[in-house]
Structures are given as structure tokens and as C-alpha cells.
Short mmCIF file of C-alpha atoms and ligand atoms in Angstrom, two decimals:
data_model
loop_
_atom_site.label_atom_id
_atom_site.label_comp_id
_atom_site.label_asym_id
_atom_site.label_seq_id
_atom_site.Cartn_x
_atom_site.Cartn_y
_atom_site.Cartn_z
CA MET X 20 -1.46 -127.97 34.84
CA THR X 21 -4.84 -126.39 34.26
CA ILE X 22 -6.33 -123.51 36.13
CA SER X 23 -8.02 -124.92 39.19
CA THR X 24 -11.63 -125.96 39.43
CA LEU X 25 -12.77 -124.72 42.82
CA THR X 26 -15.15 -121.78 42.57
CA VAL X 27 -15.59 -119.08 45.17
CA ALA X 28 -18.77 -120.76 46.29
CA GLY X 29 -16.66 -123.79 47.18
CA THR X 30 -18.44 -126.04 44.68
CA THR X 31 -16.51 -127.92 42.04
CA THR X 32 -17.08 -126.85 38.46
CA PRO X 33 -14.47 -128.40 36.18
CA GLU X 34 -13.26 -126.29 33.29
CA THR X 35 -15.54 -126.80 30.33
CA THR X 36 -14.41 -129.44 27.84
CA SER X 37 -16.82 -128.26 25.16
CA PRO X 38 -15.39 -126.28 22.23
CA ALA X 39 -13.92 -123.19 23.78
CA THR X 40 -15.63 -119.89 23.34
CA THR X 41 -14.82 -116.55 24.85
CA THR X 42 -18.31 -115.07 24.82
CA PRO X 43 -19.83 -114.21 28.18
CA ALA X 44 -21.98 -117.32 27.87
CA ALA X 45 -18.79 -119.25 28.58
CA THR X 46 -18.57 -117.64 32.00
CA THR X 47 -19.34 -120.57 34.26
CA SER X 48 -20.46 -118.46 37.24
CA SER X 49 -20.08 -114.98 38.67
CA ALA X 50 -17.40 -116.39 40.97
CA PRO X 51 -13.83 -116.19 39.72
CA ASP X 52 -11.36 -118.97 40.23
CA THR X 53 -8.24 -117.32 41.49
CA ARG X 54 -6.11 -120.06 42.98
CA THR X 55 -2.49 -119.65 42.06
CA THR X 56 -1.15 -122.19 39.55
CA THR X 57 2.15 -123.27 38.08
CA ALA X 58 0.98 -121.86 34.74
CA THR X 59 0.88 -118.34 36.15
CA LEU X 60 4.06 -119.02 38.08
CA VAL X 61 6.21 -119.63 35.02
CA ALA X 62 4.66 -116.90 32.94
CA ASP X 63 4.36 -114.10 35.43
CA ASP X 64 7.81 -113.14 36.61
CA ALA X 65 10.58 -115.60 35.95
CA THR X 66 13.27 -113.42 37.48
CA ASP X 67 11.80 -112.76 40.90
CA ALA X 68 12.80 -115.57 43.23
CA THR X 69 10.84 -114.31 46.25
CA PHE X 70 7.74 -114.05 44.15
CA ARG X 71 8.22 -117.54 42.72
CA ARG X 72 8.70 -118.99 46.19
CA ALA X 73 5.51 -117.26 47.36
CA GLN X 74 3.58 -118.71 44.42
CA GLN X 75 4.92 -122.22 45.06
CA ARG X 76 4.10 -121.84 48.74
CA SER X 77 0.58 -120.65 47.83
CA GLU X 78 0.04 -123.83 45.82
CA ARG X 79 1.14 -125.97 48.76
CA ILE X 80 -1.15 -124.04 51.13
CA GLU X 81 -4.07 -124.59 48.74
CA ALA X 82 -3.34 -128.34 48.97
CA ASP X 83 -3.20 -128.16 52.80
CA LEU X 84 -6.49 -126.28 52.90
CA ARG X 85 -8.22 -128.98 50.89
CA VAL X 86 -7.29 -131.45 53.65
CA ASP X 87 -8.03 -129.18 56.64
CA PRO X 88 -9.55 -125.72 56.09
CA THR X 89 -9.28 -124.90 59.79
CA ALA X 90 -5.47 -125.30 59.77
CA TYR X 91 -5.16 -121.57 58.97
CA ARG X 92 -6.75 -118.33 60.13
CA VAL X 93 -7.13 -115.73 57.40
CA VAL X 94 -6.57 -112.07 58.25
CA THR X 95 -6.38 -109.50 55.50
CA GLY X 96 -7.65 -106.06 54.61
CA ASP X 97 -7.71 -102.90 52.53
CA ARG X 98 -7.12 -99.22 53.00
CA PRO X 99 -10.27 -97.07 52.70
CA THR X 100 -8.62 -94.79 50.15
CA GLY X 101 -11.24 -95.23 47.42
CA ASP X 102 -13.49 -97.74 45.73
CA LEU X 103 -12.43 -101.35 45.46
CA HIS X 104 -11.46 -102.41 41.96
CA LEU X 105 -10.99 -105.45 39.80
CA GLY X 106 -7.43 -105.87 41.13
CA HIS X 107 -8.81 -106.33 44.64
CA TYR X 108 -11.48 -108.71 43.47
CA ILE X 109 -9.17 -111.01 41.54
CA GLY X 110 -6.05 -110.40 43.64
CA THR X 111 -7.52 -111.05 47.08
CA LEU X 112 -11.27 -110.59 47.64
CA ALA X 113 -12.35 -113.66 45.67
CA ASN X 114 -9.86 -115.74 47.64
CA ARG X 115 -11.24 -114.44 50.92
CA VAL X 116 -14.75 -115.46 49.89
CA ARG X 117 -13.62 -118.85 48.63
CA LEU X 118 -11.70 -119.57 51.83
CA GLN X 119 -14.59 -118.41 54.02
CA ASN X 120 -16.93 -120.72 52.14
CA ALA X 121 -14.48 -123.59 52.52
CA GLY X 122 -14.64 -123.18 56.32
CA VAL X 123 -11.48 -121.15 56.99
CA PRO X 124 -11.98 -118.51 59.74
CA VAL X 125 -11.66 -115.07 58.09
CA THR X 126 -11.15 -111.59 59.55
CA VAL X 127 -11.00 -108.42 57.43
CA VAL X 128 -9.30 -105.26 58.71
CA ILE X 129 -10.30 -101.93 57.21
CA ALA X 130 -6.95 -100.21 57.60
CA ASP X 131 -8.14 -96.66 58.25
CA TYR X 132 -5.06 -95.36 60.08
CA GLN X 133 -2.97 -96.55 57.14
CA VAL X 134 -4.77 -94.09 54.87
CA ILE X 135 -2.58 -91.32 56.28
CA THR X 136 0.68 -93.13 55.60
CA ASP X 137 0.94 -91.40 52.21
CA ARG X 138 -1.44 -88.42 52.42
CA GLU X 139 -2.18 -85.60 54.80
CA ARG X 140 -5.91 -86.10 55.35
CA PRO X 141 -7.97 -89.25 55.70
CA GLY X 142 -10.71 -88.12 53.27
CA PRO X 143 -14.40 -89.11 53.47
CA LEU X 144 -13.73 -92.16 55.65
CA ARG X 145 -17.30 -92.89 56.76
CA ASP X 146 -18.56 -93.22 53.18
CA ARG X 147 -15.51 -95.12 52.02
CA VAL X 148 -15.64 -97.56 54.91
CA ARG X 149 -19.33 -98.26 54.26
CA ALA X 150 -18.60 -98.74 50.55
CA LEU X 151 -15.88 -101.26 51.43
CA VAL X 152 -18.28 -103.21 53.63
CA ALA X 153 -20.86 -103.17 50.83
CA ASP X 154 -18.26 -104.47 48.36
CA TYR X 155 -17.21 -107.26 50.73
CA LEU X 156 -20.74 -108.44 51.37
CA ALA X 157 -21.73 -108.07 47.70
CA ALA X 158 -18.73 -110.22 46.75
CA GLY X 159 -19.91 -112.94 49.14
CA LEU X 160 -18.31 -112.31 52.53
CA ASP X 161 -20.85 -113.38 55.14
CA PRO X 162 -20.79 -111.20 58.28
CA ARG X 163 -22.00 -114.10 60.43
CA ARG X 164 -18.84 -116.00 59.58
CA THR X 165 -16.37 -113.24 58.75
CA ALA X 166 -15.53 -110.39 61.14
CA ILE X 167 -15.04 -107.00 59.41
CA PHE X 168 -13.70 -104.15 61.54
CA PRO X 169 -11.96 -100.77 61.27
CA HIS X 170 -8.41 -100.72 62.61
CA SER X 171 -9.04 -97.53 64.65
CA ALA X 172 -11.86 -99.17 66.64
CA VAL X 173 -9.61 -101.79 68.28
CA PRO X 174 -7.13 -100.10 70.68
CA ALA X 175 -5.53 -103.39 71.78
CA LEU X 176 -4.32 -103.91 68.22
CA ASN X 177 -2.35 -100.70 68.29
CA GLN X 178 -0.73 -101.52 71.62
CA LEU X 179 1.01 -104.45 69.97
CA LEU X 180 2.88 -101.91 67.92
CA LEU X 181 5.24 -100.94 70.76
CA PRO X 182 6.84 -104.34 71.41
CA PHE X 183 6.80 -105.06 67.66
CA LEU X 184 8.69 -101.83 66.89
CA SER X 185 11.48 -103.02 69.17
CA LEU X 186 11.94 -106.13 67.02
CA VAL X 187 12.92 -104.45 63.74
CA SER X 188 15.66 -102.02 62.84
CA VAL X 189 15.17 -98.72 61.05
CA ALA X 190 17.51 -100.02 58.31
CA GLU X 191 15.26 -103.05 57.75
CA LEU X 192 12.26 -100.75 57.34
CA HIS X 193 14.14 -98.50 54.92
CA ARG X 194 15.00 -101.55 52.80
CA ASN X 195 11.35 -102.61 52.40
CA PRO X 196 10.60 -102.29 48.65
CA THR X 197 6.86 -101.61 49.11
CA VAL X 198 7.51 -98.80 51.58
CA LYS X 199 10.02 -97.36 49.09
CA ALA X 200 7.62 -97.65 46.13
CA GLU X 201 4.61 -96.22 47.96
CA SER X 202 6.62 -93.39 49.46
CA LEU X 203 8.00 -92.50 46.02
CA ALA X 204 4.54 -92.64 44.44
CA SER X 205 3.14 -90.31 47.13
CA ARG X 206 5.81 -87.66 46.29
CA ARG X 207 5.88 -86.75 49.97
CA THR X 208 8.52 -86.80 52.67
CA LEU X 209 8.67 -90.29 54.19
CA SER X 210 6.64 -90.12 57.42
CA ALA X 211 7.38 -92.33 60.41
CA LEU X 212 3.93 -93.85 59.90
CA MET X 213 4.77 -94.84 56.32
CA LEU X 214 8.18 -96.17 57.38
CA THR X 215 6.55 -98.35 60.04
CA TYR X 216 3.69 -99.48 57.75
CA PRO X 217 4.81 -103.13 57.75
CA VAL X 218 4.96 -103.13 61.56
CA HIS X 219 1.36 -101.97 62.02
CA GLN X 220 0.34 -104.41 59.34
CA ALA X 221 2.03 -107.14 61.40
CA ALA X 222 -0.07 -105.97 64.38
CA ASP X 223 -3.24 -106.13 62.22
CA ILE X 224 -2.48 -109.72 61.30
CA LEU X 225 -1.09 -111.02 64.58
CA CYS X 226 -3.69 -109.38 66.85
CA CYS X 227 -6.23 -111.80 65.38
CA GLN X 228 -3.77 -114.74 65.31
CA GLY X 229 -3.76 -114.59 61.50
CA THR X 230 -1.65 -117.23 59.78
CA LEU X 231 -2.75 -116.77 56.17
CA VAL X 232 -3.02 -113.47 54.31
CA PRO X 233 -4.56 -113.43 50.81
CA VAL X 234 -2.74 -110.54 49.13
CA GLY X 235 -1.41 -109.16 45.87
CA LYS X 236 2.29 -109.29 45.01
CA ASP X 237 2.88 -105.75 46.34
CA GLN X 238 2.25 -107.00 49.87
CA LEU X 239 4.86 -109.79 49.92
CA PRO X 240 7.62 -107.72 51.60
CA HIS X 241 5.18 -106.71 54.35
CA ILE X 242 4.12 -110.29 55.02
CA GLU X 243 7.80 -111.30 55.13
CA LEU X 244 8.40 -108.71 57.85
CA ALA X 245 5.32 -109.88 59.78
CA ARG X 246 6.89 -113.34 59.77
CA VAL X 247 10.18 -111.91 61.05
CA ILE X 248 8.37 -110.04 63.82
CA ALA X 249 6.42 -113.12 64.92
CA ARG X 250 9.61 -115.21 64.89
CA ARG X 251 11.68 -112.68 66.83
CA PHE X 252 8.92 -112.17 69.40
CA ASN X 253 8.66 -115.93 69.95
CA ASP X 254 12.46 -116.31 70.18
CA ARG X 255 12.69 -113.55 72.74
CA TYR X 256 9.63 -114.18 74.91
CA GLY X 257 8.41 -117.73 74.20
CA HIS X 258 5.89 -118.93 71.64
CA VAL X 259 2.91 -116.61 71.19
CA PHE X 260 2.43 -116.11 67.44
CA GLY X 261 2.24 -118.33 64.36
CA GLU X 262 4.23 -117.04 61.35
CA PRO X 263 1.76 -115.73 58.78
CA GLU X 264 2.00 -116.79 55.14
CA ALA X 265 0.96 -114.88 52.02
CA LEU X 266 -1.59 -116.47 49.71
CA LEU X 267 -1.29 -115.24 46.13
CA SER X 268 -4.06 -115.57 43.57
CA SER X 269 -3.71 -116.49 39.90
CA ALA X 270 -3.44 -112.74 39.21
CA PRO X 271 -1.03 -111.35 41.82
CA VAL X 272 -0.64 -107.99 40.03
CA VAL X 273 -3.64 -106.85 38.01
CA LEU X 274 -2.57 -103.93 35.83
CA GLY X 275 -4.64 -100.80 35.43
CA VAL X 276 -5.70 -99.16 32.18
CA ASP X 277 -2.34 -97.32 32.02
CA GLY X 278 -0.29 -100.51 32.26
CA ALA X 279 0.88 -99.90 35.86
CA LYS X 280 -0.43 -101.81 38.92
CA MET X 281 -4.16 -101.15 39.24
CA SER X 282 -4.37 -98.97 42.30
CA LYS X 283 -7.00 -96.74 43.91
CA THR X 284 -4.65 -93.82 44.22
CA ARG X 285 -3.38 -93.99 40.62
CA GLY X 286 -6.88 -93.53 39.18
CA ASN X 287 -6.25 -96.33 36.67
CA THR X 288 -8.86 -98.75 37.96
CA ILE X 289 -11.94 -100.64 36.87
CA PRO X 290 -14.00 -100.06 40.04
CA LEU X 291 -16.26 -102.90 41.15
CA GLY X 292 -19.05 -100.32 41.42
CA ALA X 293 -18.61 -98.89 37.90
CA ASP X 294 -21.54 -99.39 35.53
CA GLU X 295 -21.29 -101.52 32.39
CA ASP X 296 -20.79 -98.60 30.01
CA GLN X 297 -18.04 -97.13 32.18
CA THR X 298 -16.36 -100.53 32.32
CA THR X 299 -16.54 -101.03 28.56
CA ALA X 300 -15.18 -97.52 27.95
CA ALA X 301 -12.31 -98.05 30.41
CA ILE X 302 -11.33 -101.37 28.85
CA ARG X 303 -11.52 -99.86 25.36
CA ALA X 304 -9.09 -97.16 26.49
CA ALA X 305 -6.77 -99.65 28.20
CA ARG X 306 -3.21 -99.84 27.01
CA THR X 307 -2.35 -102.75 24.69
CA ASP X 308 0.17 -103.19 21.88
CA GLY X 309 -0.16 -102.97 18.09
CA LEU X 310 0.41 -106.67 17.30
CA ARG X 311 -2.57 -108.21 15.53
CA ARG X 312 -2.08 -111.77 16.78
CA ILE X 313 -3.06 -112.15 20.44
CA THR X 314 -0.63 -114.28 22.45
CA PHE X 315 -0.20 -114.82 26.20
CA ASP X 316 3.26 -113.47 26.92
CA PRO X 317 3.39 -111.69 30.31
CA VAL X 318 7.06 -110.77 29.95
CA SER X 319 7.08 -109.03 26.56
CA ARG X 320 3.33 -108.24 26.22
CA PRO X 321 2.24 -107.40 29.81
CA SER X 322 -0.85 -105.33 28.97
CA VAL X 323 -2.27 -107.96 26.59
CA ALA X 324 -1.41 -110.71 29.10
CA ASN X 325 -3.15 -108.68 31.82
CA LEU X 326 -6.48 -108.65 29.96
CA LEU X 327 -6.12 -112.37 29.23
CA THR X 328 -5.32 -113.05 32.89
CA ILE X 329 -8.40 -111.11 34.00
CA VAL X 330 -10.62 -113.05 31.60
CA GLY X 331 -8.94 -116.30 32.67
CA ALA X 332 -9.45 -115.62 36.38
CA LEU X 333 -13.08 -114.63 35.92
CA THR X 334 -13.97 -117.62 33.73
CA GLY X 335 -11.71 -120.28 35.27
CA ARG X 336 -9.94 -120.80 31.94
CA GLU X 337 -6.34 -120.78 30.76
CA PRO X 338 -5.22 -117.33 29.50
CA ALA X 339 -3.15 -118.95 26.72
CA ARG X 340 -6.19 -120.81 25.45
CA ILE X 341 -8.26 -117.63 25.40
CA ALA X 342 -5.45 -115.97 23.40
CA ASP X 343 -5.52 -118.81 20.86
CA GLU X 344 -9.26 -118.36 20.39
CA ILE X 345 -8.97 -114.64 19.76
CA GLY X 346 -6.06 -115.32 17.42
CA ASP X 347 -5.77 -112.59 14.79
CA GLY X 348 -8.75 -110.64 16.16
CA GLY X 349 -6.33 -108.10 17.60
CA ALA X 350 -6.68 -105.83 20.62
CA SER X 351 -10.23 -104.75 19.79
CA ALA X 352 -11.54 -108.34 19.89
CA LEU X 353 -9.62 -108.99 23.10
CA LYS X 354 -11.07 -105.84 24.69
CA ALA X 355 -14.60 -106.72 23.62
CA VAL X 356 -14.24 -110.15 25.24
CA ALA X 357 -12.72 -108.65 28.40
CA ALA X 358 -15.44 -106.02 28.79
CA GLU X 359 -18.21 -108.57 28.32
CA VAL X 360 -16.69 -111.08 30.72
CA ILE X 361 -16.06 -108.44 33.40
CA ASN X 362 -19.57 -107.01 33.12
CA GLU X 363 -21.13 -110.46 33.13
CA SER X 364 -19.06 -111.61 36.12
CA LEU X 365 -19.76 -108.50 38.20
CA ARG X 366 -23.46 -108.08 37.33
CA ASP X 367 -24.85 -109.77 40.46
CA LEU X 368 -22.19 -108.25 42.71
CA ARG X 369 -23.05 -104.78 41.41
CA ALA X 370 -26.78 -105.25 41.99
CA ARG X 371 -26.18 -106.48 45.56
CA ARG X 372 -23.76 -103.60 46.14
CA ARG X 373 -26.41 -101.04 45.17
CA GLU X 374 -28.94 -102.63 47.55
CA LEU X 375 -26.44 -102.73 50.41
CA LEU X 376 -25.38 -99.11 49.96
CA ALA X 377 -29.02 -98.12 50.31
CA ASP X 378 -28.97 -99.51 53.87
CA PRO X 379 -26.09 -97.78 55.71
CA GLY X 380 -27.58 -98.72 59.11
CA TYR X 381 -27.07 -102.40 58.28
CA LEU X 382 -23.49 -101.78 57.10
CA ASP X 383 -22.72 -100.01 60.41
CA GLU X 384 -24.18 -102.96 62.36
CA VAL X 385 -21.90 -105.33 60.46
CA LEU X 386 -18.91 -103.20 61.47
CA LEU X 387 -20.01 -102.98 65.10
CA ASP X 388 -20.38 -106.73 65.36
CA GLY X 389 -17.03 -107.32 63.63
CA THR X 390 -15.38 -104.82 65.95
CA ALA X 391 -16.66 -106.66 69.03
CA ARG X 392 -15.25 -109.95 67.75
CA ALA X 393 -11.91 -108.43 66.71
CA SER X 394 -11.62 -106.58 70.05
CA ALA X 395 -12.04 -109.85 71.93
CA ALA X 396 -9.36 -111.53 69.79
CA ALA X 397 -6.96 -108.57 70.05
CA GLY X 398 -7.51 -108.33 73.82
CA GLU X 399 -6.54 -112.00 74.16
CA ALA X 400 -3.47 -111.53 71.96
CA LEU X 401 -2.37 -108.51 73.98
CA GLU X 402 -2.88 -110.42 77.22
CA ARG X 403 -0.67 -113.24 75.95
CA VAL X 404 1.96 -110.67 74.97
CA ARG X 405 1.84 -109.04 78.39
CA VAL X 406 2.17 -112.38 80.15
CA ALA X 407 5.05 -113.43 77.89
CA MET X 408 6.81 -110.10 78.58
CA GLY X 409 6.20 -110.20 82.35
CA MET X 410 3.73 -107.31 82.32
CA ASP X 411 0.78 -109.18 83.81
CA TYR X 412 0.84 -107.14 87.05
CA PHE X 413 -2.81 -107.47 87.93
CA GLY X 414 -3.46 -111.08 87.01
CA GLY X 415 -3.08 -112.40 90.59
P1 LIG E 5 -3.86 -97.66 47.34
O1 LIG E 5 -3.59 -97.08 45.99
O2 LIG E 5 -4.62 -96.75 48.25
O3 LIG E 5 -2.63 -98.24 48.02
P2 LIG E 5 -4.62 -100.23 46.37
O4 LIG E 5 -5.46 -100.22 45.15
O5 LIG E 5 -3.16 -100.53 46.23
O6 LIG E 5 -4.87 -98.85 47.09
P3 LIG E 5 -4.78 -101.59 48.91
O7 LIG E 5 -5.86 -101.23 49.85
O8 LIG E 5 -3.41 -101.02 49.14
O9 LIG E 5 -5.27 -101.24 47.42
O10 LIG E 5 -4.63 -103.15 48.80
C1 LIG E 5 -5.53 -104.06 49.41
C2 LIG E 5 -5.24 -105.48 48.99
O11 LIG E 5 -5.52 -105.63 47.60
C3 LIG E 5 -3.78 -105.91 49.17
O12 LIG E 5 -3.76 -107.26 49.53
C4 LIG E 5 -3.18 -105.74 47.79
O13 LIG E 5 -2.08 -106.60 47.58
C5 LIG E 5 -4.38 -106.14 46.91
N1 LIG E 5 -4.29 -105.45 45.62
C6 LIG E 5 -4.40 -104.11 45.43
N2 LIG E 5 -4.23 -103.82 44.13
C7 LIG E 5 -4.02 -104.99 43.48
C8 LIG E 5 -3.77 -105.34 42.11
N3 LIG E 5 -3.71 -104.41 41.19
N4 LIG E 5 -3.60 -106.65 41.80
C9 LIG E 5 -3.66 -107.61 42.76
N5 LIG E 5 -3.89 -107.34 44.08
C10 LIG E 5 -4.07 -106.06 44.44
MG1 LIG E 6 -1.84 -100.24 47.99
#
């Protein structure tokens, strides 16, 4: 199976059949192709059954979406803890844009309350939220089609939390591997907010009737719990919610320059807003191994495979084929290719981002409009919940 041919813009651009080259000129467009494929499935993590099932499911959902893009509602989001990075772009943002352009309804939650799950203070939220909106729009999200809103601005969303909390046990929350990993990484006492992270994420998704969530691998346990919550609510009170599904990209875990998951809080990122020199320097410093021959082997050579996966996702080409072309060029040739492809692919996005950041009034309008649409959806969801639970006292 080859890496898919649907670009973010929703137009079909088959992988080039001309002699392969890994120079930036080979980059077919600035839009990465990030649909999950069997190729990444086998190579990425052969031992993780949940992950494999999620990748297989993602492939089936991609097939469904080609038949009927309105069969799903996408809801997804990010924490405003810092600048968006290449992991976001390849792991989820490009999929959001592609799905939006294919006609799938998309809602993006800026998860501001979730910033304080693993830190004491929220930080410079206003600037970070605006920067997120600028990144979204620069990447191709269209505010006329896609609602973007901050979690804290939609009170009805948070009211869903109370019935949802009754549907999960404390033991289930303690078992959640992402809660465990993030709590450990924060080196702080586990707060009740962190423990209940997957429950408020379920409220984020279900308040907007989300059924499809483009995410990275780290989010799979949370989506699983959102499914459990939707199912248990429906079993107890009658059908109100669809069970949301995760949609993985072809790069479900983009690694940072230190070889761990690229993550805002680890400081190991290639930010979307970095300039070309900063990007080249960061890639040059990225961890690789000492083997001269470049091969695509995610299990025993994860850092090399990571750079190949990034180049593959951004150019719509097979990582193994890119490895063959670099051959005995070693890590320095691989890094030169990666830096050029990343800079080439992000050039337009970065220019649009700069323009958007210069107009904060417009970014705030986008948020206000998204908040109005999300509030209407969340109000309806809450009303259905109240009716289902017998709390519709004033409805006549
Ligand atoms: P933080 O360090 O604050 O948790 P983060 O970099 O992990 O930040 P999030 O806001 O937690 O980013 O994640 C937003 C979305 O981006 C989620 O769907 C997550 O799965 C996805 N994502 C984040 N990092 C990566 C990555 N390195 N590879 C693939 N997807 C990612
Ligand atoms: Mg995170």
C-alpha cells in the first residue's frame, strides 16, 4: 500500500512516478498527506494492540468519509500551553484541515482550563490563544466553516461534567496511561483536575456531538474513555450521544529533537512559527544514530524513522523510499533533506501566520463567532441531557 493521495486541500495529487528525489522541489504542495496507512501500521508499534486497532479503524473511517463526509462530526483541540509545533501539524492539524475541506463539520476547542491540569498558573493565555487561532487559520482552517472556541467561554460544556463524573470510577481514572504519564512528567501531586482530564475531554467532544477526533497516539486512552462515557450515559438514560472515534494520522507520535514525544512542555519542538534558520538548527541538533546507511526502521532506529516519517508526511511519499534515496548519505544528508522539506512545506503557513498575528482584533472576532456556535451546540446537548435525566422542570 502506498501513502495516500488526498491532499489537505482535498484535491487528488497522486504520488509522483518520476525518478524519486528528496529535494524540496519534490514537495508536491505545502499541504501534507497524513492519512494513516497500513505501511505506518506495521512499522510503528507492532506490540501495541490498542494502537494497531485504532490505526485499522482510522483506515476504515477514511474509507467511510470518502463515501459520505457528513457521516461524522469532528471535534478536537489543543491546550494553550505554548506554540503549536510540527507534531500538531502532522499529527492532527493537517487532518482537521483536510476533513474540513472534504465537507466534514469541524469544531476546535481551545482547552484553556486543561492548562492547569499539570501546572499552577495558566500563563499568558490571551497571547497563546490568539497564536493558536493564527496557527489554525494559517494552516487552512476556515472560520466560516469551522467553529473555534475557548473551553472557558461555554458554561454549558462544563455542566456536562457532573453527570459524566458519575459514570466512571476513580480506579478507572487512575488506570488511564495518559493521565499517569502527564502527571509523572509534571512532577507535581496529582490534582483532581488532572485525574478527571479524560472526563472533561469527553465533555468537550460530546457537547458538540463530536463523533470523530483527529488526535495523536497519546490521546487514545482519553478517546476510549469518552466512548465509555457516551455508552454508559446512553445505557442509563436512553440514546443521547454517538460514541466518538479517534482518527490517527500517518505520524501518530512525532518525536522531538531529544527523541521523546514532541511536546510543548518538554521544549523539544519544531514550532510552526519558528523561522527557517531556527528550524534548520533544531533539526541539525536532533538526535539520530551513528549508522551511515539510512533505513526506515521505527522499532530499532526511532529517531531516524521519525525524520523520515516527517518528510514522508509532508511530501506524500513513502518513508522507506526516502531512506533508500538517501542511502549512505548518513544523518547529515537526512537532516539536510528534513530541514529543507519542513521549511518549504511551512513557508506559506508561516507567512500567513505573521499576517494574522498582526491583526489580533480579527482573531478575537473568530473566537467570538466560534463561541456563539459552540454555545448553541452545547446548550442543545445539555438540554437533551436534562430531558433524558428528568431534569427538564421548566419545559412545560
Ligand atoms: P503539552 O506538552 O502542553 O501537553 P502537547 O504538545 O502535548 O502539549 P496538546 O495540546 O496536549 O500538545 O495536544 C494537542 C493535540 O495534538 C492532541 O491531539 C495530541 O495528540 C496531538 N499531538 C501533540 N503532540 C503530538 C506529537 N508529538 N505527535 C502527534 N500528535 C501530537
Ligand atoms: Mg499533551
